[in-house]
Coordinates of C-alpha atoms and ligand atoms in Angstrom, one line a residue:
M1 CA -2.2 -70.8 41.4
T2 CA -1.7 -70.4 45.2
Q3 CA -1.0 -67.2 47.1
S4 CA 2.7 -68.0 47.1
T5 CA 3.0 -68.5 43.3
M6 CA 1.0 -65.4 42.5
I7 CA 2.8 -62.7 40.4
H8 CA 3.3 -60.3 43.3
H9 CA 5.5 -63.0 45.0
S10 CA 7.7 -63.4 41.9
P11 CA 11.4 -62.2 42.1
A12 CA 10.9 -59.6 39.4
W13 CA 7.8 -58.1 41.2
Q14 CA 9.8 -58.0 44.4
R15 CA 12.7 -56.3 42.7
L16 CA 10.4 -53.8 41.0
T17 CA 8.8 -53.0 44.4
V18 CA 12.2 -52.1 45.9
H19 CA 13.2 -50.2 42.7
A20 CA 9.9 -48.2 42.8
T21 CA 10.7 -46.8 46.3
E22 CA 13.8 -45.2 44.6
M23 CA 11.9 -44.1 41.5
R24 CA 8.9 -42.6 43.2
D25 CA 10.7 -39.4 44.2
V26 CA 12.6 -39.0 40.9
H27 CA 11.0 -36.3 38.7
L28 CA 10.7 -36.8 35.0
K29 CA 12.7 -33.7 34.4
S30 CA 15.7 -35.2 36.2
L31 CA 15.4 -38.4 34.1
F32 CA 15.6 -36.2 31.0
A33 CA 18.5 -34.3 32.4
E34 CA 20.3 -37.6 33.1
R35 CA 20.6 -38.7 29.5
S36 CA 20.1 -36.8 26.3
D37 CA 19.0 -39.9 24.3
R38 CA 15.8 -40.9 26.1
H39 CA 13.6 -40.5 23.1
A40 CA 15.7 -42.9 21.0
R41 CA 16.1 -45.4 23.9
F42 CA 12.4 -45.6 24.7
T43 CA 10.9 -45.3 21.2
R44 CA 10.0 -48.3 19.0
R45 CA 8.3 -48.6 15.6
G46 CA 6.1 -51.3 14.1
A47 CA 3.1 -51.8 11.8
G48 CA 3.2 -48.1 10.7
L49 CA 3.1 -46.8 14.3
T50 CA 5.8 -44.9 16.4
L51 CA 5.6 -45.4 20.1
D52 CA 7.5 -43.0 22.3
L53 CA 7.6 -44.2 25.9
S54 CA 10.4 -41.9 27.0
K55 CA 8.0 -39.7 29.2
H56 CA 7.4 -42.5 31.7
R57 CA 9.0 -42.4 35.1
W58 CA 11.4 -45.3 34.4
R59 CA 15.0 -46.1 33.5
D60 CA 16.6 -48.8 31.4
E61 CA 16.8 -51.1 34.5
T62 CA 13.1 -50.6 35.2
L63 CA 12.2 -51.8 31.8
S64 CA 14.6 -54.8 32.1
M65 CA 12.9 -55.8 35.4
L66 CA 9.4 -55.4 33.8
L67 CA 10.5 -57.6 30.9
E68 CA 11.7 -60.1 33.4
L69 CA 8.3 -60.0 35.1
A70 CA 6.7 -60.6 31.7
R71 CA 8.9 -63.7 31.2
E72 CA 8.1 -64.9 34.6
A73 CA 4.4 -64.8 33.7
D74 CA 5.3 -66.8 30.5
L75 CA 4.0 -64.0 28.3
E76 CA 5.5 -65.5 25.1
G77 CA 3.7 -68.8 25.8
A78 CA 0.4 -66.9 26.5
I79 CA 0.7 -64.9 23.2
A80 CA 1.1 -68.2 21.3
R81 CA -1.8 -69.8 23.1
L82 CA -4.0 -66.9 22.3
Q83 CA -3.3 -66.9 18.6
N84 CA -3.3 -70.7 18.3
G85 CA -6.8 -70.8 19.5
E86 CA -6.4 -72.4 22.9
R87 CA -9.3 -72.0 25.4
V88 CA -7.8 -68.9 27.0
N89 CA -11.2 -67.6 28.1
R90 CA -11.3 -70.0 31.0
S91 CA -14.5 -69.0 32.7
E92 CA -16.5 -69.5 29.5
D93 CA -14.2 -72.4 28.4
R94 CA -13.5 -71.1 24.8
P95 CA -10.8 -69.5 22.7
A96 CA -10.7 -65.8 22.1
L97 CA -10.0 -65.7 18.4
H98 CA -10.5 -62.1 17.2
T99 CA -7.0 -62.5 15.5
A100 CA -8.5 -65.2 13.3
L101 CA -11.0 -62.7 11.9
R102 CA -8.1 -60.9 10.2
L103 CA -6.1 -63.8 8.9
P104 CA -5.5 -63.6 5.2
R105 CA -7.5 -66.0 3.0
E106 CA -4.5 -68.3 2.3
A107 CA -3.8 -68.8 6.1
S108 CA -5.2 -71.7 8.0
L109 CA -6.0 -72.1 11.7
M110 CA -7.1 -75.4 13.0
I111 CA -9.5 -75.2 16.0
E112 CA -10.5 -78.6 17.3
G113 CA -9.9 -80.3 14.0
E114 CA -11.5 -77.6 11.8
D115 CA -9.9 -74.8 9.8
V116 CA -11.8 -71.6 10.8
V117 CA -10.3 -69.4 8.0
P118 CA -12.6 -70.5 5.2
D119 CA -15.7 -69.7 7.3
V120 CA -14.3 -66.3 8.2
H121 CA -13.7 -65.5 4.5
E122 CA -17.1 -66.8 3.5
T123 CA -18.7 -64.3 6.0
L124 CA -16.6 -61.5 4.5
A125 CA -17.8 -62.5 1.0
R126 CA -21.4 -62.4 2.2
M127 CA -20.8 -59.0 3.8
Q128 CA -19.3 -57.8 0.5
A129 CA -22.3 -58.9 -1.5
M130 CA -24.6 -56.9 0.9
V131 CA -22.4 -53.8 0.7
E132 CA -22.1 -53.9 -3.0
K133 CA -25.9 -54.3 -3.4
C134 CA -26.4 -51.2 -1.3
H135 CA -23.7 -49.3 -3.1
A136 CA -25.2 -50.2 -6.4
G137 CA -28.6 -48.8 -5.3
Q138 CA -29.9 -52.4 -5.7
W139 CA -30.9 -53.0 -2.1
R140 CA -34.5 -51.8 -2.2
G141 CA -37.0 -51.3 0.5
A142 CA -40.6 -52.7 0.6
T143 CA -41.9 -50.1 -1.8
G144 CA -39.0 -50.7 -4.3
R145 CA -37.0 -47.5 -3.5
P146 CA -33.2 -47.9 -3.0
I147 CA -32.0 -47.8 0.6
T148 CA -30.4 -44.4 1.6
D149 CA -30.1 -44.8 5.4
V150 CA -28.7 -47.7 7.4
V151 CA -29.2 -47.6 11.2
N152 CA -27.1 -50.0 13.3
L153 CA -29.0 -51.1 16.4
G154 CA -26.5 -52.5 18.9
V155 CA -24.8 -51.7 22.2
G156 CA -21.4 -52.2 23.8
G157 CA -19.2 -54.1 21.4
S158 CA -22.0 -54.3 18.9
D159 CA -21.9 -50.5 18.6
L160 CA -18.7 -48.8 19.9
G161 CA -16.3 -50.4 17.5
P162 CA -18.3 -49.9 14.3
L163 CA -19.2 -46.3 15.5
M164 CA -15.6 -45.4 16.3
V165 CA -14.2 -46.8 13.0
T166 CA -17.0 -45.5 10.8
H167 CA -16.3 -42.0 12.1
A168 CA -12.5 -42.3 12.0
L169 CA -12.5 -43.4 8.3
A170 CA -15.2 -41.0 7.1
D171 CA -12.6 -39.6 4.6
Y172 CA -12.6 -43.1 2.9
R173 CA -16.2 -43.1 1.9
P174 CA -16.4 -44.1 -1.7
R175 CA -17.8 -41.2 -3.8
D176 CA -18.7 -43.1 -7.0
V177 CA -21.4 -45.3 -5.5
H178 CA -25.0 -44.9 -4.5
Q179 CA -24.8 -42.9 -1.3
V180 CA -25.9 -44.6 1.9
D181 CA -25.6 -42.8 5.2
I182 CA -24.8 -44.9 8.3
H183 CA -26.2 -44.1 11.8
F184 CA -26.0 -45.7 15.2
A185 CA -28.6 -46.1 17.9
S186 CA -27.6 -47.8 21.1
T187 CA -29.4 -46.4 24.1
M188 CA -32.3 -48.3 25.6
D189 CA -34.2 -45.1 26.3
G190 CA -34.9 -44.9 22.5
S191 CA -33.8 -41.2 22.3
Q192 CA -31.3 -41.7 19.5
L193 CA -33.7 -43.9 17.6
A194 CA -36.6 -41.6 18.1
D195 CA -34.7 -38.8 16.5
Y196 CA -34.0 -40.9 13.4
L197 CA -37.6 -42.0 13.2
T198 CA -38.8 -38.4 13.0
R199 CA -36.4 -37.6 10.2
F200 CA -35.9 -40.7 8.0
N201 CA -38.1 -42.1 5.3
P202 CA -39.2 -45.6 6.3
A203 CA -39.3 -46.7 2.7
T204 CA -35.5 -46.1 2.3
T205 CA -34.3 -47.1 5.8
L206 CA -32.5 -50.4 6.6
F207 CA -31.9 -51.6 10.1
V208 CA -28.9 -53.7 11.1
L209 CA -29.7 -55.6 14.3
S210 CA -26.2 -56.3 15.8
S211 CA -26.1 -58.5 18.9
K212 CA -23.8 -61.4 19.6
S213 CA -26.3 -62.9 22.1
F214 CA -29.5 -61.5 20.4
T215 CA -30.9 -61.2 24.0
T216 CA -29.7 -57.7 24.9
I217 CA -32.8 -55.8 25.9
D218 CA -31.3 -52.4 24.9
T219 CA -31.0 -53.6 21.3
L220 CA -34.2 -55.7 21.2
S221 CA -36.3 -52.8 22.5
N222 CA -34.9 -50.5 19.8
A223 CA -35.4 -53.2 17.2
S224 CA -39.1 -53.7 18.1
T225 CA -39.7 -49.9 18.1
A226 CA -38.1 -49.8 14.6
R227 CA -40.2 -52.7 13.4
D228 CA -43.4 -51.1 14.6
W229 CA -42.5 -47.9 12.9
L230 CA -41.9 -49.6 9.6
M231 CA -45.1 -51.7 9.9
T232 CA -47.2 -48.7 10.8
R233 CA -45.9 -46.6 7.9
L234 CA -45.5 -49.2 5.2
A235 CA -47.8 -52.2 6.0
D236 CA -50.9 -50.7 7.5
G237 CA -49.8 -51.7 11.0
G238 CA -49.2 -55.3 9.9
Q239 CA -52.7 -55.7 8.3
D240 CA -51.2 -55.8 4.9
T241 CA -49.5 -59.2 5.0
Q242 CA -47.7 -59.0 1.7
M243 CA -46.1 -55.6 2.7
S244 CA -45.4 -57.0 6.2
E245 CA -43.3 -59.8 4.7
L246 CA -41.5 -57.4 2.4
V247 CA -40.7 -55.1 5.4
M248 CA -39.2 -58.0 7.3
R249 CA -37.3 -59.2 4.3
Q250 CA -36.0 -55.9 3.0
H251 CA -35.5 -53.6 6.0
F252 CA -33.6 -55.8 8.5
I253 CA -30.2 -57.4 8.5
G254 CA -29.3 -59.5 11.6
V255 CA -25.7 -60.0 12.9
S256 CA -25.3 -62.5 15.7
A257 CA -23.8 -65.7 17.0
K258 CA -27.3 -67.0 17.5
P259 CA -28.9 -67.6 14.1
E260 CA -32.0 -69.4 15.6
K261 CA -32.8 -66.3 17.7
M262 CA -32.5 -64.0 14.6
S263 CA -34.9 -66.4 12.8
E264 CA -37.3 -66.3 15.7
W265 CA -37.3 -62.5 15.6
G266 CA -38.2 -62.7 12.0
I267 CA -35.0 -62.0 10.1
E268 CA -34.8 -63.6 6.7
P269 CA -32.0 -66.3 6.7
R270 CA -30.4 -64.8 3.6
H271 CA -30.1 -61.5 5.5
Q272 CA -28.4 -63.0 8.5
L273 CA -24.7 -62.7 9.1
H274 CA -23.2 -65.0 11.7
F275 CA -20.1 -65.0 13.9
W276 CA -18.8 -67.3 16.5
E277 CA -18.9 -67.7 20.2
W278 CA -15.1 -67.5 20.2
V279 CA -15.3 -63.8 19.2
G280 CA -15.8 -61.6 22.3
G281 CA -18.3 -58.7 21.9
R282 CA -15.7 -56.0 22.4
Y283 CA -13.3 -57.7 20.0
S284 CA -15.9 -58.2 17.2
L285 CA -15.6 -55.3 14.8
W286 CA -13.4 -57.3 12.5
G287 CA -16.1 -59.6 11.3
A288 CA -19.9 -59.3 10.6
I289 CA -20.3 -56.7 13.4
G290 CA -18.2 -54.5 11.2
L291 CA -20.9 -54.4 8.5
P292 CA -21.7 -50.7 9.1
I293 CA -18.0 -49.9 8.6
A294 CA -17.9 -51.8 5.3
M295 CA -21.2 -50.1 4.3
A296 CA -19.6 -46.7 5.0
V297 CA -16.1 -47.2 3.5
G298 CA -16.5 -50.1 1.1
M299 CA -15.1 -53.6 1.4
D300 CA -11.6 -52.8 0.0
N301 CA -11.1 -50.3 2.9
F302 CA -12.6 -52.8 5.4
R303 CA -10.1 -55.4 4.2
E304 CA -7.3 -52.9 4.6
L305 CA -8.4 -52.4 8.2
L306 CA -8.2 -56.1 8.8
A307 CA -4.7 -56.2 7.1
G308 CA -3.5 -53.4 9.5
A309 CA -4.7 -55.4 12.5
H310 CA -3.0 -58.5 11.1
D311 CA 0.2 -56.5 10.7
M312 CA 0.0 -55.9 14.4
D313 CA -0.9 -59.5 15.2
R314 CA 2.3 -60.6 13.5
H315 CA 4.4 -57.9 15.1
F316 CA 2.9 -59.0 18.5
R317 CA 3.7 -62.7 17.9
E318 CA 7.1 -62.4 16.2
T319 CA 8.8 -59.4 17.8
P320 CA 11.1 -59.9 20.8
L321 CA 9.4 -58.6 24.0
E322 CA 11.9 -55.6 24.3
D323 CA 10.8 -54.2 20.9
N324 CA 7.2 -55.4 21.0
L325 CA 4.8 -52.4 20.9
P326 CA 1.8 -53.9 22.8
V327 CA 4.1 -55.5 25.4
L328 CA 5.9 -52.2 26.0
L329 CA 2.7 -50.2 26.2
A330 CA 1.3 -52.7 28.7
L331 CA 4.4 -52.7 30.8
A332 CA 4.3 -49.0 31.1
G333 CA 0.8 -49.3 32.4
I334 CA 1.7 -52.0 34.9
W335 CA 4.6 -49.9 36.1
N336 CA 2.3 -47.0 36.7
V337 CA -0.6 -48.8 38.3
N338 CA 1.2 -51.4 40.4
F339 CA 4.4 -49.6 41.4
L340 CA 3.9 -45.9 41.1
D341 CA 0.2 -45.8 42.2
V342 CA -0.9 -44.0 39.1
R343 CA -4.5 -45.3 38.9
A344 CA -6.0 -43.1 36.3
H345 CA -5.4 -43.2 32.5
S346 CA -6.5 -40.6 29.9
I347 CA -6.8 -41.2 26.2
L348 CA -6.2 -38.1 24.2
P349 CA -6.3 -38.3 20.4
Y350 CA -5.2 -35.1 18.5
D351 CA -7.4 -35.8 15.5
G352 CA -11.2 -35.1 15.3
R353 CA -11.7 -38.3 13.4
L354 CA -10.8 -40.3 16.5
E355 CA -13.6 -38.7 18.5
Y356 CA -15.0 -42.1 19.7
F357 CA -11.7 -43.8 20.3
A358 CA -11.7 -43.1 24.0
S359 CA -15.2 -44.5 24.5
Y360 CA -14.2 -47.5 22.5
L361 CA -11.2 -48.1 24.7
E362 CA -13.2 -47.5 27.8
Q363 CA -15.1 -50.7 27.0
L364 CA -12.1 -52.6 25.6
E365 CA -9.9 -51.9 28.7
M366 CA -12.3 -51.6 31.6
E367 CA -14.7 -54.4 30.6
S368 CA -11.8 -56.7 29.8
N369 CA -9.5 -55.9 32.8
G370 CA -11.8 -54.4 35.4
K371 CA -11.5 -57.6 37.4
S372 CA -10.4 -58.5 40.9
V373 CA -10.3 -62.3 40.8
T374 CA -7.4 -64.3 39.2
N375 CA -7.9 -67.1 36.8
S376 CA -7.8 -69.6 39.7
G377 CA -10.3 -67.7 41.8
E378 CA -8.1 -65.8 44.2
I379 CA -8.8 -62.2 45.0
T380 CA -6.0 -60.1 43.4
P381 CA -3.9 -58.5 46.1
Y382 CA -2.7 -55.9 43.6
S383 CA -4.5 -53.3 41.5
T384 CA -5.7 -54.2 37.9
C385 CA -7.2 -51.9 35.3
P386 CA -7.0 -48.2 36.1
V387 CA -9.9 -45.8 35.6
L388 CA -9.6 -45.0 31.9
W389 CA -11.4 -42.1 30.1
G390 CA -10.7 -39.6 27.5
Q391 CA -11.8 -37.1 24.8
L392 CA -10.2 -35.4 21.8
G393 CA -7.1 -33.8 23.2
P394 CA -7.6 -30.3 21.9
N395 CA -11.1 -30.2 23.4
A396 CA -10.0 -31.8 26.6
Q397 CA -7.4 -29.0 26.9
H398 CA -10.4 -26.7 27.5
A399 CA -12.1 -29.1 29.9
F400 CA -10.2 -31.5 32.2
Y401 CA -6.5 -30.7 31.5
Q402 CA -6.7 -28.3 34.4
L403 CA -6.8 -31.4 36.6
L404 CA -3.9 -33.0 34.7
H405 CA -1.7 -29.9 35.2
Q406 CA -2.6 -28.8 38.7
G407 CA -5.0 -31.3 40.3
T408 CA -4.0 -33.8 42.9
Q409 CA -4.3 -37.0 40.8
A410 CA -1.5 -38.7 39.1
V411 CA -2.7 -39.6 35.6
E412 CA -1.1 -41.6 32.8
C413 CA -1.9 -40.0 29.4
D414 CA -1.8 -41.4 25.9
F415 CA -1.3 -38.7 23.2
I416 CA -2.3 -40.0 19.7
A417 CA -1.8 -38.2 16.5
P418 CA -1.3 -38.7 12.7
V419 CA 1.9 -37.1 11.4
R420 CA 0.5 -36.3 8.0
R421 CA -2.9 -34.9 7.2
Y422 CA -4.7 -32.9 4.5
D423 CA -1.9 -33.3 1.9
R424 CA -4.5 -34.8 -0.4
V425 CA -7.1 -32.0 -0.2
E426 CA -7.6 -30.8 -3.8
D427 CA -8.2 -27.1 -3.4
P428 CA -4.7 -25.5 -2.7
A429 CA -6.0 -22.6 -0.5
T430 CA -8.1 -24.8 1.7
R431 CA -5.3 -27.3 1.8
A432 CA -2.9 -24.6 3.1
H433 CA -5.4 -23.6 5.8
L434 CA -6.1 -27.1 6.9
K435 CA -2.4 -28.1 6.9
A436 CA -1.7 -25.1 9.2
Q437 CA -4.5 -26.3 11.5
H438 CA -3.0 -29.7 11.6
R439 CA 0.4 -28.2 12.4
L440 CA -1.2 -26.2 15.2
T441 CA -2.7 -29.4 16.5
L442 CA 0.6 -31.3 16.4
A443 CA 2.3 -28.4 18.2
N444 CA -0.4 -28.6 21.0
C445 CA 0.0 -32.4 21.3
V446 CA 3.8 -32.2 21.7
A447 CA 3.6 -29.1 24.0
Q448 CA 1.0 -30.6 26.3
S449 CA 3.0 -33.8 26.9
R450 CA 6.1 -31.6 27.5
V451 CA 4.4 -29.4 30.1
L452 CA 2.8 -32.4 31.8
M453 CA 6.3 -33.9 32.0
L454 CA 8.4 -30.8 32.9
G455 CA 5.9 -28.7 34.8
D456 CA 7.2 -25.1 35.4
E457 CA 10.5 -26.1 33.8
A458 CA 8.9 -25.9 30.4
L459 CA 8.5 -22.2 30.9
P460 CA 11.1 -20.0 29.1
D461 CA 12.2 -18.2 32.3
D462 CA 12.5 -19.1 35.9
A463 CA 10.9 -16.0 37.3
P464 CA 9.2 -16.6 40.8
R465 CA 5.5 -17.4 40.5
P466 CA 2.7 -17.6 43.0
S467 CA 1.7 -21.1 43.9
H468 CA -1.5 -21.0 41.9
K469 CA 0.5 -20.5 38.8
R470 CA 2.9 -23.4 39.4
Y471 CA 2.9 -26.6 37.5
R472 CA 4.3 -29.6 39.2
G473 CA 4.7 -31.7 36.0
N474 CA 5.9 -35.4 36.4
Q475 CA 2.7 -36.8 34.8
P476 CA 3.8 -39.8 32.8
S477 CA 2.7 -40.1 29.2
T478 CA 2.9 -42.1 26.0
T479 CA 3.0 -40.5 22.6
L480 CA 1.7 -42.6 19.7
L481 CA 2.2 -41.3 16.2
L482 CA 0.6 -42.7 13.0
D483 CA 2.2 -41.8 9.7
R484 CA -1.4 -41.1 8.4
L485 CA -4.7 -42.2 9.7
T486 CA -5.6 -44.8 7.1
P487 CA -7.7 -48.0 7.3
R488 CA -4.4 -49.9 7.7
T489 CA -2.9 -47.8 10.5
L490 CA -6.2 -47.6 12.3
G491 CA -6.4 -51.4 12.2
A492 CA -2.9 -51.6 13.7
L493 CA -3.7 -49.0 16.3
I494 CA -6.8 -50.9 17.6
A495 CA -5.0 -54.2 17.6
L496 CA -2.2 -52.6 19.5
Y497 CA -4.6 -51.8 22.3
E498 CA -6.3 -55.2 22.2
H499 CA -3.0 -56.9 22.7
K500 CA -1.9 -54.4 25.3
V501 CA -5.0 -55.4 27.3
F502 CA -4.1 -59.1 26.8
V503 CA -0.5 -58.6 28.1
Q504 CA -1.7 -56.8 31.2
A505 CA -4.4 -59.5 31.8
T506 CA -1.7 -62.1 31.5
L507 CA 0.6 -60.4 34.0
W508 CA -2.3 -59.8 36.4
D509 CA -3.5 -63.4 35.8
I510 CA -7.1 -62.3 35.1
N511 CA -9.4 -63.3 32.3
P512 CA -9.9 -60.3 29.9
F513 CA -12.5 -62.1 27.8
D514 CA -15.5 -62.4 30.2
Q515 CA -17.7 -59.8 31.8
W516 CA -19.6 -61.4 34.6
G517 CA -19.7 -58.0 36.4
V518 CA -22.3 -56.7 34.1
E519 CA -24.6 -59.7 34.3
L520 CA -26.0 -59.0 37.8
G521 CA -27.1 -55.5 36.8
K522 CA -29.1 -56.9 33.8
Q523 CA -30.9 -59.4 36.0
I524 CA -31.8 -56.8 38.7
A525 CA -32.9 -54.3 36.1
S526 CA -35.3 -56.8 34.6
E527 CA -36.9 -57.5 38.0
T528 CA -37.1 -53.8 38.8
E529 CA -38.8 -53.2 35.4
Q530 CA -41.5 -55.7 36.4
I531 CA -42.1 -53.9 39.7
L532 CA -42.2 -50.5 38.0
A533 CA -44.7 -51.7 35.4
S534 CA -47.0 -53.7 37.7
R535 CA -46.6 -51.6 40.8
R536 CA -46.4 -54.8 42.8
G537 CA -43.4 -56.2 44.8
A538 CA -41.8 -52.9 45.8
E539 CA -41.8 -54.0 49.4
S540 CA -38.9 -56.4 48.6
L541 CA -36.7 -53.4 47.6
D542 CA -34.4 -51.2 49.7
D543 CA -35.7 -47.9 51.1
S544 CA -34.0 -45.7 48.5
S545 CA -35.2 -47.8 45.5
R546 CA -38.8 -47.9 46.9
G547 CA -38.7 -44.1 47.5
L548 CA -37.5 -43.5 43.9
L549 CA -40.2 -45.7 42.5
D550 CA -42.8 -43.8 44.5
V551 CA -41.6 -40.5 43.1
I552 CA -41.9 -42.0 39.5
W553 CA -45.4 -43.4 40.2
Q554 CA -46.6 -40.1 41.7
A555 CA -45.4 -38.2 38.7
Q556 CA -47.0 -40.7 36.3
D557 CA -50.3 -40.3 38.2
A558 CA -50.2 -36.5 38.2
P559 CA -52.8 -34.9 35.9
Ligands
F6P1 O1 -23.7 -58.1 21.3 P1 -24.6 -58.2 22.5 O2 -24.8 -59.7 22.9 O3 -25.9 -57.6 22.3 O4 -24.0 -57.6 23.8 C1 -23.7 -56.2 23.8 C2 -22.7 -55.9 24.9 O5 -23.2 -56.3 26.2 C3 -22.2 -56.7 27.0 O6 -22.4 -58.1 27.3 C4 -22.2 -56.0 28.3 O7 -23.5 -55.8 28.8 C5 -20.9 -56.5 26.2 O8 -19.9 -57.3 26.6 C6 -21.4 -56.6 24.8 O9 -20.5 -56.0 23.9

């Protein structure tokens, strides 16, 4: 692609640029005053989700132009190429086939002459065998006692997805099985792991080493601390060879795309789960990386999660662009970022179970689309991924909503909530209380998006107010309702965002499946670590880094 064929030179982009000059000064409250049917016009349903995009600063014609832009970028062709397994990850020359991980058993997907679906389901069957063994109390540690705690050691995509889903689906933990608690340790400083090691019994703790590359230092350093802990406590520091073998066999499962590296590390081949290079790390929770999820909620619920994502995959592939949820969500983002200069995006779930959803999306969106070079190597002359962050909405109300309401930044917000909750709680009195709490939460969710939209106008009277009590409103937002938060709707919700990211990447002509930006940091950190440990070579560093290392060394030398 040359400068002149880039998306910002396309007719639709040009029309949108002109249109944006008119829309920039139009307040959301006037758009709502113009028509009484905005909610119906801008709301779509699919895969158990309701998406209300009426609180964006756009009109029907804006959406038509954005859809035109999507057609000019051949979005429909791109969706087919993604799901058919073409090599859409161009810088790494491979497909990005997370959608294949949720294909049903009877489907088939030929990639370079081979059907990948049987392998996907074989891995699921192997996961199932491991999960059932744990849930039957039959997975025993080196001393013969059943495993009670499973610790996932992974980082990035090998941590955030499983952590987020395990937490979100905690209500779905099976009660009638041997109880196994699931934990996560990701940080390279060892602080999360150290806490577990002081509290858990080594005889009943199983570690899952999750790493696509099996070279990530964060995970490998946690893994070696865990191995030493087990060896010290159970195998006389490795002197007892029989126990050492049992520890390696019974206390570690490995999940990776690099079986030879897992074997080198000492993981028993029967306890290795594999996945494929064509699954991106941040798109990997649907296969073996999802083992902690399956351990927590059981395999039936894990398969429901996959079914929900598959519902969304089909919706994405089969629904016309104008009714297509991921496409519309992505276009709202493009309109905000590229035409209205809204460069910040906040994710605000109104349900405590979605506590880790924003952190998960931070990686999904920003590691995927935080790029400034097009697929053909040109610098993008337009903005790409906004700064995206978030927190549980009710808690954020007492933290950063002040900035949303009265700060100087324009921020796009996603409000996410389940419509029904607690209707299955057994005790009637508790149920009544909890349902009232849920109603309160929904009221806050709707009220906040309304105030962000209308500003002062949301107030019941128009009495004069000092400027510090004024709300300007006009902050665009999306509201996303789930009927209930179930494995199926959660699967659809995650896939919705995955596909949204893909749509935006297609329009921006960037590759959402690589992450070269994080590689340099890893290399430099490893060189710095050598200098820090050996105290040699600091003269090659800049003045600040040298000064900081001096402070560290002086502190280390202090009595
Ligand atoms: O699963 P791995 O190979 O350990 O990588 C962990 C994470 O590290 C990253 O490469 C970023 O450093 C992510 O893309 C990935 O999810």
